[in-house]
GROMACS .gro file of C-alpha atoms in nm:
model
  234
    1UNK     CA    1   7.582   9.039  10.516
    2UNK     CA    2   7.906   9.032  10.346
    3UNK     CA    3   7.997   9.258  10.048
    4UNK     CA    4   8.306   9.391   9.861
    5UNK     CA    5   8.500   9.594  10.077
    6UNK     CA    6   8.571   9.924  10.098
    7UNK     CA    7   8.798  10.128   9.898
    8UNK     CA    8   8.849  10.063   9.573
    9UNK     CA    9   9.065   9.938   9.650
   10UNK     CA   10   9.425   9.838   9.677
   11UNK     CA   11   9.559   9.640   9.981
   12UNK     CA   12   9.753   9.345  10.082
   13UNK     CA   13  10.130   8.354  10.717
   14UNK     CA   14  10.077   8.410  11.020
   15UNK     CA   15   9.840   8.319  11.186
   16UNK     CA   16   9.646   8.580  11.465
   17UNK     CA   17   9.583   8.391  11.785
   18UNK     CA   18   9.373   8.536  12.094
   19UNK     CA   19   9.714   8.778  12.174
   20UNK     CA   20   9.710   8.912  11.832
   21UNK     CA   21   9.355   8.979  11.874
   22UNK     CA   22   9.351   9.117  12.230
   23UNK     CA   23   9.603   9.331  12.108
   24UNK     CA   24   9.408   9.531  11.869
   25UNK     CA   25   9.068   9.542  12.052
   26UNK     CA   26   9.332   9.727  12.337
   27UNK     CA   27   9.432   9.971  12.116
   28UNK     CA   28   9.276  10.310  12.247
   29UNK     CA   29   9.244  10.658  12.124
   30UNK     CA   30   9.534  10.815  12.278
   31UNK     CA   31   9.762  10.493  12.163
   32UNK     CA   32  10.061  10.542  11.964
   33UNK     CA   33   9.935  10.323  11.694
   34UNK     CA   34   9.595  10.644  11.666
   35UNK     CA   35   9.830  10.935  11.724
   36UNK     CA   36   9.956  10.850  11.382
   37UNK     CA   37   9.650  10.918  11.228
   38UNK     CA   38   9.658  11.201  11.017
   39UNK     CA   39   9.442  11.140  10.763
   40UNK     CA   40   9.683  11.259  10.464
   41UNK     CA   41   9.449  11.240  10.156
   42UNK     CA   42   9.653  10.976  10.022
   43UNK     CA   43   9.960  11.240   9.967
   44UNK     CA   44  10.274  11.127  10.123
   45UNK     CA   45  10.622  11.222  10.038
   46UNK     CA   46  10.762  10.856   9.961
   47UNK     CA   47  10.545  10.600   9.842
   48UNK     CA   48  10.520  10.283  10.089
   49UNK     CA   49  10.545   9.941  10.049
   50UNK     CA   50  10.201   9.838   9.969
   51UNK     CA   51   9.844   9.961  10.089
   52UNK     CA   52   9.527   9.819  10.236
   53UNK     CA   53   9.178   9.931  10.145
   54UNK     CA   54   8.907   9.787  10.448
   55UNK     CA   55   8.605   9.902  10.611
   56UNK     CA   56   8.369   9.811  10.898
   57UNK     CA   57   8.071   9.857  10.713
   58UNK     CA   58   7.865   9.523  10.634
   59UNK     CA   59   7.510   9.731  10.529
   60UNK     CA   60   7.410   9.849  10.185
   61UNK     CA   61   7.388  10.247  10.204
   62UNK     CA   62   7.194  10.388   9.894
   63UNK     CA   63   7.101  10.746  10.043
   64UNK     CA   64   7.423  10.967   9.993
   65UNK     CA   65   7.337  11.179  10.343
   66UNK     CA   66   7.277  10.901  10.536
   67UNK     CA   67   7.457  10.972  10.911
   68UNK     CA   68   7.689  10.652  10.905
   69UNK     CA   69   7.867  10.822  10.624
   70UNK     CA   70   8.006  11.108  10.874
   71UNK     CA   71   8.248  10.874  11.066
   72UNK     CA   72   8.561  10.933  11.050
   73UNK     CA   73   8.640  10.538  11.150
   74UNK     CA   74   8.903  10.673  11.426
   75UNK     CA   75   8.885  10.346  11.680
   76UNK     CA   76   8.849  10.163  11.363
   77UNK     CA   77   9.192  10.249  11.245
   78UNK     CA   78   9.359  10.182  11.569
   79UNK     CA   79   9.238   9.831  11.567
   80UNK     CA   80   9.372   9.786  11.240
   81UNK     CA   81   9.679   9.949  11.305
   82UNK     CA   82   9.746   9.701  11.558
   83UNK     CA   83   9.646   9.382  11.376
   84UNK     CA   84   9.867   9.474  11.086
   85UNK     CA   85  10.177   9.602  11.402
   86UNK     CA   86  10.118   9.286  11.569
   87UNK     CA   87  10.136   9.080  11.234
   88UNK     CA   88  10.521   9.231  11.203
   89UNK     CA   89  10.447   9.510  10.976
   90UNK     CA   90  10.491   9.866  10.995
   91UNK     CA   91  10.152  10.039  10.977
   92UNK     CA   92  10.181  10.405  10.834
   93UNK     CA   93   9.932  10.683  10.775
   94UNK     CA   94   9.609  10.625  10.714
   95UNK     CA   95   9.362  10.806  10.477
   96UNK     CA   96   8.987  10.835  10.524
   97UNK     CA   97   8.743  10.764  10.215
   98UNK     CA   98   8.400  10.790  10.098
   99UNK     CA   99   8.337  10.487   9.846
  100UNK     CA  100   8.108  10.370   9.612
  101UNK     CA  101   8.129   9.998   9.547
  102UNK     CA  102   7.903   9.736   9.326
  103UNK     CA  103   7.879   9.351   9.430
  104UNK     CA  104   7.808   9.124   9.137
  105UNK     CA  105   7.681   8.914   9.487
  106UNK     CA  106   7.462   9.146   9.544
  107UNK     CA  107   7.349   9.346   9.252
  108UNK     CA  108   7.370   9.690   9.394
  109UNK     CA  109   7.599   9.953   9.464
  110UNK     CA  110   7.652  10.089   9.779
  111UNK     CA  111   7.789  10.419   9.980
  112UNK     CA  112   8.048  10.360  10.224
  113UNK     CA  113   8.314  10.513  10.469
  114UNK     CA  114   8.630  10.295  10.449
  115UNK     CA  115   9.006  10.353  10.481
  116UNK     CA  116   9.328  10.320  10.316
  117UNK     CA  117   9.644  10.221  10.506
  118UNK     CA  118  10.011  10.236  10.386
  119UNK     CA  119  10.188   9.933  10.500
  120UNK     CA  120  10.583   9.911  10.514
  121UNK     CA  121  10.808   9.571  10.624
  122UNK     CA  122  10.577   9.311  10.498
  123UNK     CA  123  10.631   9.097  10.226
  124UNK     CA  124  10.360   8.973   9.951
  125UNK     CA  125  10.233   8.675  10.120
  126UNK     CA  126  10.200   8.844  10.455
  127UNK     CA  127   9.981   9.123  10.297
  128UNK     CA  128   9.756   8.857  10.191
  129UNK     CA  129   9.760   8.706  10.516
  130UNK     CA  130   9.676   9.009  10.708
  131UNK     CA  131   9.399   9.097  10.460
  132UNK     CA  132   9.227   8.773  10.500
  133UNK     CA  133   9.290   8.891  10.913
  134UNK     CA  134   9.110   9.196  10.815
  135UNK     CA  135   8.846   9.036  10.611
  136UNK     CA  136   8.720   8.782  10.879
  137UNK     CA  137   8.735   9.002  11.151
  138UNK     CA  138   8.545   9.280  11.028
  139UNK     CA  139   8.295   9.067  10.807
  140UNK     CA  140   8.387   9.183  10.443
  141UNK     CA  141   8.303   8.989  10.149
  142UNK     CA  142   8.681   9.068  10.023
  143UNK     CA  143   8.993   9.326  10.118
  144UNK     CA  144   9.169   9.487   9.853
  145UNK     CA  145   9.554   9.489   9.834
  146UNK     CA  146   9.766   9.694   9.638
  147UNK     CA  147  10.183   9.660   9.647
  148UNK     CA  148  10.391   9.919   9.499
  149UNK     CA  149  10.626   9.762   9.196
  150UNK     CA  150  10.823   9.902   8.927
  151UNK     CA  151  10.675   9.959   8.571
  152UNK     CA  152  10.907   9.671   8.439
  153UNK     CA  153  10.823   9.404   8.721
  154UNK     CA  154  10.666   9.121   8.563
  155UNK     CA  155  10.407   9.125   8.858
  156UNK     CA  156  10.348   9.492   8.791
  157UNK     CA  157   9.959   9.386   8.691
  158UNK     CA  158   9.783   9.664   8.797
  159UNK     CA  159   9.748  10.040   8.779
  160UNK     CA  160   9.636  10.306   9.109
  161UNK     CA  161   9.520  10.628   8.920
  162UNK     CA  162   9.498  10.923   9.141
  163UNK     CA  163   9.280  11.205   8.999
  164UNK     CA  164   9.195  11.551   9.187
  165UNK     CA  165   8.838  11.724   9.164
  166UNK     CA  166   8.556  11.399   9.144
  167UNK     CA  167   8.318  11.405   9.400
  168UNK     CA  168   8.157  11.080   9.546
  169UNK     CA  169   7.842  11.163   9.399
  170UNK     CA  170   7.993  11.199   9.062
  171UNK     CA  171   8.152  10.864   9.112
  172UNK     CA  172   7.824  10.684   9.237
  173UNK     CA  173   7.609  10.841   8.894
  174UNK     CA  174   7.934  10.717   8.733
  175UNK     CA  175   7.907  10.358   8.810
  176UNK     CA  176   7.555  10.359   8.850
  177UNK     CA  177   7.549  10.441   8.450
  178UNK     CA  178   7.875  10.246   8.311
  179UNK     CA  179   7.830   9.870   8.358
  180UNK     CA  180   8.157   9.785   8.228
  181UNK     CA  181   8.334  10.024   8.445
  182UNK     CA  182   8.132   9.890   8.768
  183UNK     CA  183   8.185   9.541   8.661
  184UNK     CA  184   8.567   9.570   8.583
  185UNK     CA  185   8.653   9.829   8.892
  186UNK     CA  186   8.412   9.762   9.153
  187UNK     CA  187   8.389  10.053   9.259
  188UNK     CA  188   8.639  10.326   9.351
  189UNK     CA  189   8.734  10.595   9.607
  190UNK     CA  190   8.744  10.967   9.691
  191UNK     CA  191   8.948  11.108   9.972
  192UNK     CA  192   8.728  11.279  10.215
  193UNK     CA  193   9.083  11.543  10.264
  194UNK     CA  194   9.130  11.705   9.890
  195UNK     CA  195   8.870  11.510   9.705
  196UNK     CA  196   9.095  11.290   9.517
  197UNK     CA  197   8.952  11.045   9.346
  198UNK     CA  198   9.120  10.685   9.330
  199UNK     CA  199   9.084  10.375   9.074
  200UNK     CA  200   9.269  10.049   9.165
  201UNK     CA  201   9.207   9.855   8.787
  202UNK     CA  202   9.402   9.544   8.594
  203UNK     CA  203   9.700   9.715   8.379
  204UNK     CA  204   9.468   9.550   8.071
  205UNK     CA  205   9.187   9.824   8.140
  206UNK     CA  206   9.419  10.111   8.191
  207UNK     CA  207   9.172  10.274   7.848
  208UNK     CA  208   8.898  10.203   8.032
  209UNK     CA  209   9.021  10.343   8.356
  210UNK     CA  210   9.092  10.660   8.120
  211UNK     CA  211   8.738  10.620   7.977
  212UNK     CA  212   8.556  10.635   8.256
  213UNK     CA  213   8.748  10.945   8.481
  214UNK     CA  214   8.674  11.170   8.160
  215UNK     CA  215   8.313  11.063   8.212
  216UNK     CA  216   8.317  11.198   8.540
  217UNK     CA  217   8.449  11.516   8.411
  218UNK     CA  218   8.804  11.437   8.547
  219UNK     CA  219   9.116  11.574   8.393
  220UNK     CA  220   9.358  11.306   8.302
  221UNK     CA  221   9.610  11.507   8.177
  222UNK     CA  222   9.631  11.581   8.605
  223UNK     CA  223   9.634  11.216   8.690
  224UNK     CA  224   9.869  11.011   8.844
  225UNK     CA  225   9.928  10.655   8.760
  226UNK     CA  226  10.129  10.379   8.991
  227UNK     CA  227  10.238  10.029   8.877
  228UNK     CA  228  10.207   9.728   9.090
  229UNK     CA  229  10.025   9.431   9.219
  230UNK     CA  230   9.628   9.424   9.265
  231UNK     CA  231   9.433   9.185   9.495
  232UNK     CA  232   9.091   9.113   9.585
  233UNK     CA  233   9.193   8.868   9.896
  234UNK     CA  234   8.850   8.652  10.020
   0.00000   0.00000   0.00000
């Protein structure tokens, strides 16, 4: 079953043959691509290039304790490590998330662990490629991309609002409740390190974006807000 993906999501030709994908099923836990993984809450000094939002899940999770929601997606991340290393790119941390996410597809919304991954040395139309990678390999109805712009780039589209202190539950009842917000954001993200809540929305919605965190009792005034390029890629 495929489904939008994880993470609310904000990610990025060439084309990977058999060594691209031998490649990444060899990457192991001790590899240098996994030793990376530190699982940074989304807080990083510098900003990188662009980010990818992807999970492994393909089922529909309604029950918020449900066990596949305790993985922490480690051999998972070294595979995708290496599909976006072996793709030319320079794969950077990686932070783990608990999701909520709606499919118009499907009609439901659904609980998910996915991560994010900062990507550096890859241009636009290589993120997309390596997202649509990502997508068929894992089975997602869509990846999301996001790429880090300037507030005055004319392909500055989109907004990634960062806001501390929203649990997933809070996000889930959120959605659940707001069909605009659901239907416009498809979800969103909370880091499972600090509880940070992101929202990857069109720069047209950034009220709505606003909107909806003070519904689930966020404090914009703490928000953060980045400029750049959004895509669903599948």
């Amino acid at each position: 079953m495929k489904r939008w993906p994880a993470a609310l999501v904000l990610a990025f030709g060439i084309t990977i043959g058999a060594g691209g994908a031998q490649t990444a099923v060899a990457a192991g836990p001790h590899s240098p691509a996994c030793a990376a993984d530190a699982s940074p809450g989304h807080t990083r000094r510098h900003l990188p290039e662009a980010e990818i939002f992807v999970t492994n899940n393909t089922a529909v999770i309604s029950d918020p304790d449900d066990p596949r929601l305790n993985t922490r997606l480690n051999g998972f991340a070294c595979e995708v490590r290496a599909i976006i290393r072996a793709h030319g790119a320079d794969p950077g941390k990686s932070s783990l998330l608990d999701g909520v996410f709606w499919s118009g597809e499907l009609q439901n919304t659904t609980y998910e662990r996915s991560r994010e991954f900062d990507v550096d040395d890859m241009d636009a139309a290589g993120l997309n490629h390596v997202a649509e990678v990502l997508r068929k390999r894992f089975a997602q109805e869509s990846v999301l991309t996001f790429e880090y712009l300037r507030i005055d780039s004319p392909r500055a589209d989109a907004i990634e609002v960062e806001v501390p202190g929203v649990d997933v539950q809070r996000l889930h009842d959120g959605l659940v409740a707001d069909a605009e917000a659901r239907e416009r954001l498809f979800g969103g993200s909370v880091t499972v390190r600090g509880g940070k809540l992101i929202l990857v929305a069109d720069r047209a919605d950034a009220a709505l974006v606003e909107r909806f965190v003070g519904t689930l009792g966020g404090d914009w005034s703490k928000a953060t807000v980045h400029y750049g390029d959004r895509e669903f890629v599948g």
